[in-house]
CSV table of C-alpha atoms in Angstrom, one decimal:
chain,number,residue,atom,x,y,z
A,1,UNK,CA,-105.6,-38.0,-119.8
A,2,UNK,CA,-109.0,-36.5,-119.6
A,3,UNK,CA,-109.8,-35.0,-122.6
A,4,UNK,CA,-112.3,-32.4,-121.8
A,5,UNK,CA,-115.2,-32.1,-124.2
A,6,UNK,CA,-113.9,-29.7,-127.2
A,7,UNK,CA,-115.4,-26.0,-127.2
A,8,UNK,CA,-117.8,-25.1,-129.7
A,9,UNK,CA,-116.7,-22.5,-131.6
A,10,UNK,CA,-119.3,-19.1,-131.3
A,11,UNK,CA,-120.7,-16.9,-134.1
A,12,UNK,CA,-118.3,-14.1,-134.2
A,13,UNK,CA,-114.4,-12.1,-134.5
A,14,UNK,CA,-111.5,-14.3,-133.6
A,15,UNK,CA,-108.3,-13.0,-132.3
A,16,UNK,CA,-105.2,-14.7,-131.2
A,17,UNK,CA,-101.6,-13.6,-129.7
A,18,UNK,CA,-99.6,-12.9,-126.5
A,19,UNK,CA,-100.8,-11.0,-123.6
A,20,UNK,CA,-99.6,-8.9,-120.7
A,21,UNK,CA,-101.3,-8.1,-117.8
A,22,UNK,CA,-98.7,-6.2,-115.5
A,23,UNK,CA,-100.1,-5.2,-112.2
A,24,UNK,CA,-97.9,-2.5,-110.5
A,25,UNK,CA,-96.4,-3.6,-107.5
A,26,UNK,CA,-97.9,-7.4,-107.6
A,27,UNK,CA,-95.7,-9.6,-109.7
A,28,UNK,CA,-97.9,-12.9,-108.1
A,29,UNK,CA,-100.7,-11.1,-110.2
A,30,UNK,CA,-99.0,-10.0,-113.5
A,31,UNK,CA,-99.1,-12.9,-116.0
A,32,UNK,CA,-98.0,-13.6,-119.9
A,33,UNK,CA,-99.7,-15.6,-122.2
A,34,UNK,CA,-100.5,-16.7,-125.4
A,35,UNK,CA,-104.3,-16.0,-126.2
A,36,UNK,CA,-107.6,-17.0,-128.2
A,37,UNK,CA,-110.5,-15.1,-128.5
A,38,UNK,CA,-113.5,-16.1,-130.1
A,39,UNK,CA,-116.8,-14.9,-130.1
A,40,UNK,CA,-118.7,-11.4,-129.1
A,41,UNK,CA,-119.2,-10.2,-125.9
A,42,UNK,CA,-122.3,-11.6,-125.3
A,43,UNK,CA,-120.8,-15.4,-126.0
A,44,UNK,CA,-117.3,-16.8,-126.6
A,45,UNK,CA,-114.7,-18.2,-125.1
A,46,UNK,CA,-111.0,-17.7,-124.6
A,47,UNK,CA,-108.0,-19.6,-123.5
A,48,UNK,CA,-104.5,-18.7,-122.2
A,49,UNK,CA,-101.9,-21.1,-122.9
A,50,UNK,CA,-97.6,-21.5,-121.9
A,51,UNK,CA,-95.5,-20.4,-124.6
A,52,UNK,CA,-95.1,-24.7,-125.3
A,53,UNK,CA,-99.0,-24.7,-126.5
A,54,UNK,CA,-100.0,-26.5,-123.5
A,55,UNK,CA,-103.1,-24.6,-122.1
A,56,UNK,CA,-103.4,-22.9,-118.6
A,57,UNK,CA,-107.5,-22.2,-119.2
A,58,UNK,CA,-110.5,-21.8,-120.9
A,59,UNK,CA,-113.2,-19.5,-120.1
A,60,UNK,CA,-116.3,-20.1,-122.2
A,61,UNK,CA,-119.6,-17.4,-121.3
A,62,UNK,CA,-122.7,-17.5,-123.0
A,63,UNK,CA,-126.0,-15.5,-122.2
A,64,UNK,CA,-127.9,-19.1,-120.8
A,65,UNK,CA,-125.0,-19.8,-119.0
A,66,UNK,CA,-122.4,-17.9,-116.7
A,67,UNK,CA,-118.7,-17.5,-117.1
A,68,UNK,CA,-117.0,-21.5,-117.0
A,69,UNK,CA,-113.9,-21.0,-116.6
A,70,UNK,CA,-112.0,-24.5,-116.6
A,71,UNK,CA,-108.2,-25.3,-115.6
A,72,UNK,CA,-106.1,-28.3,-115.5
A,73,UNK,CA,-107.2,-28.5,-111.9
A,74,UNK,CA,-110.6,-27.8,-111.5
A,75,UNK,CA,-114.0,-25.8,-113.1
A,76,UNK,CA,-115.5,-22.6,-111.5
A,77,UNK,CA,-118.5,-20.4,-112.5
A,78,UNK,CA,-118.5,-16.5,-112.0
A,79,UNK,CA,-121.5,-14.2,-113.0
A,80,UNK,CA,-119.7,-12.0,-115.1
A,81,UNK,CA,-115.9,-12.1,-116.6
A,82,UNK,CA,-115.3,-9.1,-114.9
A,83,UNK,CA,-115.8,-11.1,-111.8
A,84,UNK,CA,-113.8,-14.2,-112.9
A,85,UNK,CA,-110.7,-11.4,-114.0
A,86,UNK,CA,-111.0,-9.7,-110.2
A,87,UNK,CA,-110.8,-13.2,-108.5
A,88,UNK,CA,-107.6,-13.7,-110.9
A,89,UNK,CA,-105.9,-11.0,-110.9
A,90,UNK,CA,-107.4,-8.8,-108.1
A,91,UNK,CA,-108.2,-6.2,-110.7
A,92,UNK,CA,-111.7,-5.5,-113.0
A,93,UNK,CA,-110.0,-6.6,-116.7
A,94,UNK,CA,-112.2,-5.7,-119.6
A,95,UNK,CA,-111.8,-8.7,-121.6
A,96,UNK,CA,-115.6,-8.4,-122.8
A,97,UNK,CA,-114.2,-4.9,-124.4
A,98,UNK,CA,-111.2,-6.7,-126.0
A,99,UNK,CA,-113.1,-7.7,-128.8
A,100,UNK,CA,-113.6,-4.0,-129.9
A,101,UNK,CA,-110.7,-2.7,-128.8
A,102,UNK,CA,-108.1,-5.3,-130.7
A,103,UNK,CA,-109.8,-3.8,-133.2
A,104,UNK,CA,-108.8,-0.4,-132.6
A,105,UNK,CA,-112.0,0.8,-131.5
A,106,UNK,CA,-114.5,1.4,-128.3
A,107,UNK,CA,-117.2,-0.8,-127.1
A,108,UNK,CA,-120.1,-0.1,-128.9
A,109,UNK,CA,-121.8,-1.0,-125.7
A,110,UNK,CA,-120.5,1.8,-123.2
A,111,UNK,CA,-119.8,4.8,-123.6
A,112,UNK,CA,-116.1,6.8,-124.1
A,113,UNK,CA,-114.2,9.8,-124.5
A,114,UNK,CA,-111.9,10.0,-127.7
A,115,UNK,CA,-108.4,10.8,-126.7
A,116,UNK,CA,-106.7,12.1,-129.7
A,117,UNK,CA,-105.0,10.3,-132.4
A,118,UNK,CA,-103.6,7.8,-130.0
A,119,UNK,CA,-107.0,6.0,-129.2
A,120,UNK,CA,-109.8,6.9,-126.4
A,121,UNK,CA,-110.4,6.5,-123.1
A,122,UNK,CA,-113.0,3.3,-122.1
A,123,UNK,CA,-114.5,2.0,-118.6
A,124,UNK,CA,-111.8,3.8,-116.9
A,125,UNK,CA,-108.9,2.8,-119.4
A,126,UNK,CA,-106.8,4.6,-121.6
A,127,UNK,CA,-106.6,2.5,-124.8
A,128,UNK,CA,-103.7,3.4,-127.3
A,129,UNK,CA,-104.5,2.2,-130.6
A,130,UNK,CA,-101.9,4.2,-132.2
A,131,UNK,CA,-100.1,0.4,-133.3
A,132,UNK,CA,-103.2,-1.5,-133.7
A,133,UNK,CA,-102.0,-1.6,-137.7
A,134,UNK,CA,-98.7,-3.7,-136.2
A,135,UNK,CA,-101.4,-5.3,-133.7
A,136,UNK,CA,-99.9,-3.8,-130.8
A,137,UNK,CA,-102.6,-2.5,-127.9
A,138,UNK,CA,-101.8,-1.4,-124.9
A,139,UNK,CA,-104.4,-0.3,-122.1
A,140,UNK,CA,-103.6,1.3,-118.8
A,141,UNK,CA,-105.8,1.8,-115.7
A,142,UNK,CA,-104.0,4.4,-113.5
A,143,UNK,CA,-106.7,4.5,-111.1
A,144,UNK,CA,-107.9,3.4,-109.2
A,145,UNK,CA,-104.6,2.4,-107.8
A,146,UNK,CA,-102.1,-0.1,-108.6
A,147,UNK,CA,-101.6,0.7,-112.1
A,148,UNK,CA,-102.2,-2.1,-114.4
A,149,UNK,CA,-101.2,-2.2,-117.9
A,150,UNK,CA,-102.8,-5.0,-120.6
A,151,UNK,CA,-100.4,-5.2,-123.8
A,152,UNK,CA,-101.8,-7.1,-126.3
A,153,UNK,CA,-100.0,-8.8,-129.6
A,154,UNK,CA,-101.9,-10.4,-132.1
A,155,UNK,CA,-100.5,-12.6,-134.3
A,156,UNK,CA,-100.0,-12.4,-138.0
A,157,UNK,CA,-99.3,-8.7,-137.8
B,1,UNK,CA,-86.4,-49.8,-127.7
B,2,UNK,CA,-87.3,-46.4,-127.4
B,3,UNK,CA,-86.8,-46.3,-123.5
B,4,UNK,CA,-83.6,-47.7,-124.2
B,5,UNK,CA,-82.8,-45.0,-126.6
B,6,UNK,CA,-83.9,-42.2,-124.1
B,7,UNK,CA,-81.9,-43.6,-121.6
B,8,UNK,CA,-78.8,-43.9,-123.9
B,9,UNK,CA,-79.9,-40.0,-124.4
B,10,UNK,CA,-79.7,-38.9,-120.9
B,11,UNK,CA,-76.6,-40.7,-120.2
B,12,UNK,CA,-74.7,-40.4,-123.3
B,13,UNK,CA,-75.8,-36.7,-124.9
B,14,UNK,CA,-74.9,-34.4,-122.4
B,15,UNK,CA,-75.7,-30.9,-124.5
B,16,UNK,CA,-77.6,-30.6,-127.4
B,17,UNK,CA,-78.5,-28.2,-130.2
B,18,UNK,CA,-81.2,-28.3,-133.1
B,19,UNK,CA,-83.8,-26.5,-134.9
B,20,UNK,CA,-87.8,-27.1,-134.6
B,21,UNK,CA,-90.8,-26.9,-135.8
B,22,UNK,CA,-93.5,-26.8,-133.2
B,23,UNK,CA,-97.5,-27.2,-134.6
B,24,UNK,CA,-100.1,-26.8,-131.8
B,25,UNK,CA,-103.2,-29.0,-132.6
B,26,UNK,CA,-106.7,-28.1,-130.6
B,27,UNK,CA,-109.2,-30.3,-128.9
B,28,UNK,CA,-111.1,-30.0,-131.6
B,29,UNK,CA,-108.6,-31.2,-134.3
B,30,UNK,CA,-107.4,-27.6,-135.7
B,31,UNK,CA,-103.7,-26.8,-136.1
B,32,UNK,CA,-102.5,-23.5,-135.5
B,33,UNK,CA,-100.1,-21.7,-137.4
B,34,UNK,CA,-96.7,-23.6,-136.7
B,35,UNK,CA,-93.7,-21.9,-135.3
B,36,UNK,CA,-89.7,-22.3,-135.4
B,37,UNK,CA,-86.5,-21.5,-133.8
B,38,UNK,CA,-83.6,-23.1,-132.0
B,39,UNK,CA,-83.4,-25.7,-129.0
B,40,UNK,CA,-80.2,-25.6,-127.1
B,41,UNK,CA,-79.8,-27.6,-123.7
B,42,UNK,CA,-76.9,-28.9,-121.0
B,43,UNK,CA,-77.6,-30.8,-118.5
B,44,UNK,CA,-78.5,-30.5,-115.5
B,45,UNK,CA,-81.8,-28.6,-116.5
B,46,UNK,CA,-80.5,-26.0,-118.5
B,47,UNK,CA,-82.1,-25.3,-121.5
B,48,UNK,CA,-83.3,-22.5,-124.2
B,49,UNK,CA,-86.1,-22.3,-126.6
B,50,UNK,CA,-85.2,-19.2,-129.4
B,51,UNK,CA,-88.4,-18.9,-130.9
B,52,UNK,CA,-88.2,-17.0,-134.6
B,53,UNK,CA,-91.1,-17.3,-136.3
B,54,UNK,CA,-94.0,-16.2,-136.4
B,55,UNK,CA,-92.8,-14.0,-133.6
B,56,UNK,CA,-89.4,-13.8,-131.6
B,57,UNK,CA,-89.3,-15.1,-127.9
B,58,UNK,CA,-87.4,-16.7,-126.2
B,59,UNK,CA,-87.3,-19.0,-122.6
B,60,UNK,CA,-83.6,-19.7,-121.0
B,61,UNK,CA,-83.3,-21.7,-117.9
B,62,UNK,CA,-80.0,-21.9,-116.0
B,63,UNK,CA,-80.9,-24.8,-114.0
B,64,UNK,CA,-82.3,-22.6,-110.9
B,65,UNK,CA,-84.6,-19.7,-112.9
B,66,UNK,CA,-86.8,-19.9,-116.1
B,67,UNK,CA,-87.1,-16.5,-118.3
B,68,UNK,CA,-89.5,-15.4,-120.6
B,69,UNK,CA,-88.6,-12.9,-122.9
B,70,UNK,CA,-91.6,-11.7,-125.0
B,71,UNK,CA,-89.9,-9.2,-127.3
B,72,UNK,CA,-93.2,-7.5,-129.1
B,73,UNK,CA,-94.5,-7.3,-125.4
B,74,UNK,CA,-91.3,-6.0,-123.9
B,75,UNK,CA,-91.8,-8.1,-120.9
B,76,UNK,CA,-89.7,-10.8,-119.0
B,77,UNK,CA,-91.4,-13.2,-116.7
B,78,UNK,CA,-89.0,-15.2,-113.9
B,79,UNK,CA,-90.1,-18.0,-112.0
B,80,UNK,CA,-88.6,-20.6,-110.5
B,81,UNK,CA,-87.4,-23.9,-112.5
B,82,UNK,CA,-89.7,-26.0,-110.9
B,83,UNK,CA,-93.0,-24.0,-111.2
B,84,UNK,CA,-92.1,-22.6,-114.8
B,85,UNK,CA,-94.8,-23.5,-118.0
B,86,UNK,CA,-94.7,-27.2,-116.6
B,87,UNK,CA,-90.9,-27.6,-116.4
B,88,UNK,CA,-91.9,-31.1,-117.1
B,89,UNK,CA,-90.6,-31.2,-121.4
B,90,UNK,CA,-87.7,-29.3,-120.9
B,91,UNK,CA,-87.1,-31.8,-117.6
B,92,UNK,CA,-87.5,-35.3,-119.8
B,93,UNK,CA,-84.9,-33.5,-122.9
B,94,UNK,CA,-82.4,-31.6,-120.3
B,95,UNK,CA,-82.9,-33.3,-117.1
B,96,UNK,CA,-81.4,-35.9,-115.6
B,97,UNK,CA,-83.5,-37.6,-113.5
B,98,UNK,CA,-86.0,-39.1,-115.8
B,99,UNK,CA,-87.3,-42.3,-114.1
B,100,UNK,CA,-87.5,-39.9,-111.0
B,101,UNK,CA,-90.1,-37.7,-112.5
B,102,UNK,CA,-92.0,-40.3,-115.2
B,103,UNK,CA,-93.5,-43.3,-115.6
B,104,UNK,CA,-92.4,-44.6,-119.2
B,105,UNK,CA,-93.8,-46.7,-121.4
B,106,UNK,CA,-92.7,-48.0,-125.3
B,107,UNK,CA,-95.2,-47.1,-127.6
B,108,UNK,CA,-96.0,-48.0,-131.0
B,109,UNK,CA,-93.7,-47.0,-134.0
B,110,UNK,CA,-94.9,-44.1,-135.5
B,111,UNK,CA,-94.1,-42.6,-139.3
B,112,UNK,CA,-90.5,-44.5,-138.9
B,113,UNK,CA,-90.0,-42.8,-135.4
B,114,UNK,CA,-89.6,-45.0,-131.9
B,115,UNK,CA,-91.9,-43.4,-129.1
B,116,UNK,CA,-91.4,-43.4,-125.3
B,117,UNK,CA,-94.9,-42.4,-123.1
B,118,UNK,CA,-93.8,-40.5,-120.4
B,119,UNK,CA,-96.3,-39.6,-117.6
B,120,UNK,CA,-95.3,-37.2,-114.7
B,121,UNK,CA,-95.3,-39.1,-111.5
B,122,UNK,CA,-96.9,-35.8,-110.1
B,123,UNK,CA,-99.7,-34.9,-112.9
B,124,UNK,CA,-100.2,-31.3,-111.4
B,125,UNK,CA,-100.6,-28.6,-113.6
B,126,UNK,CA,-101.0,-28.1,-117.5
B,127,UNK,CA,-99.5,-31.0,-118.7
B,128,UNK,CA,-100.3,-34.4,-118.7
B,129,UNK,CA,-98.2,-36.5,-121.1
B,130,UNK,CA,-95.4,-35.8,-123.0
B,131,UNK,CA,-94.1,-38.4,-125.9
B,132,UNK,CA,-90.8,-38.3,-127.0
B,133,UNK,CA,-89.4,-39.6,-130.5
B,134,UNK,CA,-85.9,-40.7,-131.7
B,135,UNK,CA,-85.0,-42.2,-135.0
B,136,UNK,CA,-83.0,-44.6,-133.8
B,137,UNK,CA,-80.4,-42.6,-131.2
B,138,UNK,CA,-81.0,-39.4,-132.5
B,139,UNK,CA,-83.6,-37.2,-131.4
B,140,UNK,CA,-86.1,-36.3,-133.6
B,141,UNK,CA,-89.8,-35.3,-131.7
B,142,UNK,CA,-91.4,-34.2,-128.4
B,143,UNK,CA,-95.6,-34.2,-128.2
B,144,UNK,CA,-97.1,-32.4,-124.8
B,145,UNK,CA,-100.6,-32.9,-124.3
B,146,UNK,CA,-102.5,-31.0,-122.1
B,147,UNK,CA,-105.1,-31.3,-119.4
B,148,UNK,CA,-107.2,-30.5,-122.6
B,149,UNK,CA,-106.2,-32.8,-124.8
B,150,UNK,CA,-104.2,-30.2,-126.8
B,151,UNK,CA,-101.4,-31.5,-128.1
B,152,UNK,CA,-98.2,-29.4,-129.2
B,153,UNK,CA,-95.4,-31.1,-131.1
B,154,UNK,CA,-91.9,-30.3,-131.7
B,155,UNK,CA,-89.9,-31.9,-134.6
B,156,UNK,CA,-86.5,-31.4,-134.5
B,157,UNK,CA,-83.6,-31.2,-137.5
B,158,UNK,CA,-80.4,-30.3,-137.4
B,159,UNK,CA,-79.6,-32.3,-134.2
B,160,UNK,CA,-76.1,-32.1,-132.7
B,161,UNK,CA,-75.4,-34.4,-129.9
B,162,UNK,CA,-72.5,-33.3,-127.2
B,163,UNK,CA,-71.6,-29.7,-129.2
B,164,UNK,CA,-69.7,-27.6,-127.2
B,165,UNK,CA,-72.5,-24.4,-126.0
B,166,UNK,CA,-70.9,-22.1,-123.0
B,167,UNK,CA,-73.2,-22.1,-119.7
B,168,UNK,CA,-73.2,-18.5,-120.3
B,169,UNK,CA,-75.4,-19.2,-123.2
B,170,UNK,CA,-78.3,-20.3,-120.3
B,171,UNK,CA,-78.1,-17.1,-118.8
B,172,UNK,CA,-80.2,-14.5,-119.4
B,173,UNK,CA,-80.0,-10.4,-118.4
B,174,UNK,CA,-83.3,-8.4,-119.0
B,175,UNK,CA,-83.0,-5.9,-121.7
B,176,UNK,CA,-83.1,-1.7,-120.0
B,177,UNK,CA,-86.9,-0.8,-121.0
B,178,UNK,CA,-88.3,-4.3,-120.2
B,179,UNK,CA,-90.8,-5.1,-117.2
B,180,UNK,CA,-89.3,-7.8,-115.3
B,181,UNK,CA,-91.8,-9.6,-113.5
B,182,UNK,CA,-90.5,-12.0,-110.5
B,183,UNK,CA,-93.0,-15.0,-109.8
C-alpha cells in the first residue's frame, strides 16, 4: 500500500470522538464519524475515520499552505475549510470554530451573542454547550435552509 | 498454512462469537486508546460488532444492509452491504466468497500466530490490506490498514466456533428518538 507521508503534528488543542453532521432532507450529505482534531484555527489538521479505525480523510491547513484535504482516492486543495466543508457536504461547516466550541466556548475570532445558560449563538449557529462537561455539543444552523445539525462526542468524557 | 487454515474457517465455522480488543495505531506510530466488545457473525455476510468500551456502538449487518448505531450521538446510519465502512473485514471473517474478493498470500509467523495477506481484488476505498491470524484453527486476529498506512487490529478471545446465534440477532430496528439516516 502507499503509505502516505505521516502528518506533523501542529502546536495546539487536540480533540478526538464521533461526529454527526445531519443535513435535513439530504441523507447522501449527512455522515458519522470518528474524529481528530489537532491544532488551532490558523493550522492543523483533522481526520474522519470508519468506526474499524480505517481512515476516510485527512485535511491538513496551514497559513503558507491552503486546505489539503487527502482521501484514499485522491488529494484536493480548497482556499478555506469552509470551502472544502460546502463542496462536501453542500453546507458552510465551522470546523475552524470547533476548536473553541468543543470547548464550550465562542470563537475568539468572530463575534457572538450569548444565549443563556445553554451556550451562544456563533456564525449563524446555535451552539448548546449545556453537556460540554459529558463532551456532548450540539450545533444547529436553522437557516438558511435545510437545517443541519453537528453533534459532537469526545472521547474520554 | 494459514490459507489453509482460513479456508478450513470459511468452510467449516459457519457462525462465530468472541470478544475483542481493537488498538488503532497512526501513520506516525501512536496508538490510540484501545477499545472492546463482542464479534458475532453467520454466514452469508451477516455480522455484528457490539462495541463497549470506551463508548457503546454498535454495526449489525443482515447480509443486505449495514447499521450504525452511535448511541451518545443518537444517530443510525444505513447503507448498503456493499458500500458500508469497507465491507471488505467483515467480508474475509463472515463472507463466503474469499478467493472471489482477495488475493492471499502466507505470511511470516508472527508472536506464535499464522498470518494470511489478503488484498482486495478491487482496492477502492479506505482499505487496503487486511491480515488475518489464527492460532492454529482458531481465530485469533484481524489487522486493516488503510490507504494511510493506519493500521487497526482486532484480537480476539473467547472464540466459539459453530454456536448457535438466531438471525434475528443480525437485525437491527432504530431506537424512537434516533435519526435514521438512509445512504
Amino acid at each position: 500500500c502507499q503509505n502516505l507521508a505521516p502528518v506533523v503534528r501542529p502546536e495546539g488543542a487536540s480533540h478526538s470522538g464521533r461526529l454527526a453532521v445531519q443535513v435535513d432532507g439530504d441523507a447522501a450529505r449527512s455522515f458519522s464519524a470518528s474524529f481528530e482534531l489537532h491544532g488551532r484555527p490558523e493550522a492543523g489538521w483533522m481526520a474522519l475515520a470508519n468506526p474499524l479505525g480505517a481512515q476516510i480523510g485527512v485535511a491538513e491547513w496551514s497559513p503558507a499552505q491552503a486546505v489539503r484535504l487527502r482521501t484514499p482516492d485522491e488529494t484536493r486543495r480548497y482556499a478555506s475549510l469552509e470551502d472544502m466543508a460546502e463542496e462536501l457536504t453542500g453546507q458552510s461547516l465551522p470546523i475552524a470554530a470547533l476548536f473553541d466550541w468543543l470547548e464550550g466556548r465562542p470563537w475568539p475570532a468572530r463575534t457572538h451573542q450569548a444565549g443563556g445558560a445553554d451556550g451562544f449563538e456563533q456564525l449563524g449557529w446555535d451552539v448548546r454547550t449545556d453537556r460540554i462537561a459529558d463532551g456532548l455539543l450540539v450545533a444547529v444552523r436553522a437557516q438558511p435552509l435545510p437545517r443541519v445539525t453537528v453533534r459532537a462526542k469526545l472521547d474520554g468524557r | 498454512d494459514a490459507i489453509g487454515a482460513l479456508r478450513d474457517f470459511v468452510r467449516e465455522v459457519q457462525s462465530g462469537r468472541a470478544s475483542f480488543t481493537q488498538v488503532v495505531t497512526g501513520n506516525d506510530g501512536a496508538r490510540k486508546k484501545p477499545s472492546t466488545g463482542t464479534f458475532e457473525f453467520l454466514r452469508p455476510n451477516r455480522f455484528r460488532f457490539d462495541y463497549v468500551k470506551p463508548y457503546e456502538q454498535l454495526i449489525v449487518s443482515d447480509g443486505t444492509k449495514v447499521w450504525l448505531h452511535d448511541q451518545d450521538l443518537n444517530q443510525v446510519t444505513v447503507r448498503p452491504y456493499d458500500q458500508a465502512l469497507g465491507s471488505t473485514p467483515a467480508a474475509l471473517l463472515a463472507g463466503g466468497s474469499i478467493e472471489r474478493d482477495f488475493t492471499l498470500a502466507n505470511q511470516p509467523d508472527e508472536a506464535g500466530l499464522q498470518w494470511v495477506l489478503a488484498e482486495p481484488k478491487n482496492a477502492e476505498g479506505s482499505i487496503r490490506k487486511v491480515r488475518v491470524a489464527f492460532k492454529g484453527k482458531e481465530l485469533a486476529a484481524f489487522e486493516i490498514t488503510d490507504a494511510f498506512g493506519q493500521r487497526s487490529r482486532l484480537d480476539f478471545s473467547r472464540v466459539e466456533a459453530n454456536p448457535a446465534i438466531p438471525a434475528t440477532r443480525f437485525r437491527f430496528v432504530p431506537p424512537a428518538g434516533a435519526d435514521v439516516l438512509q445512504q
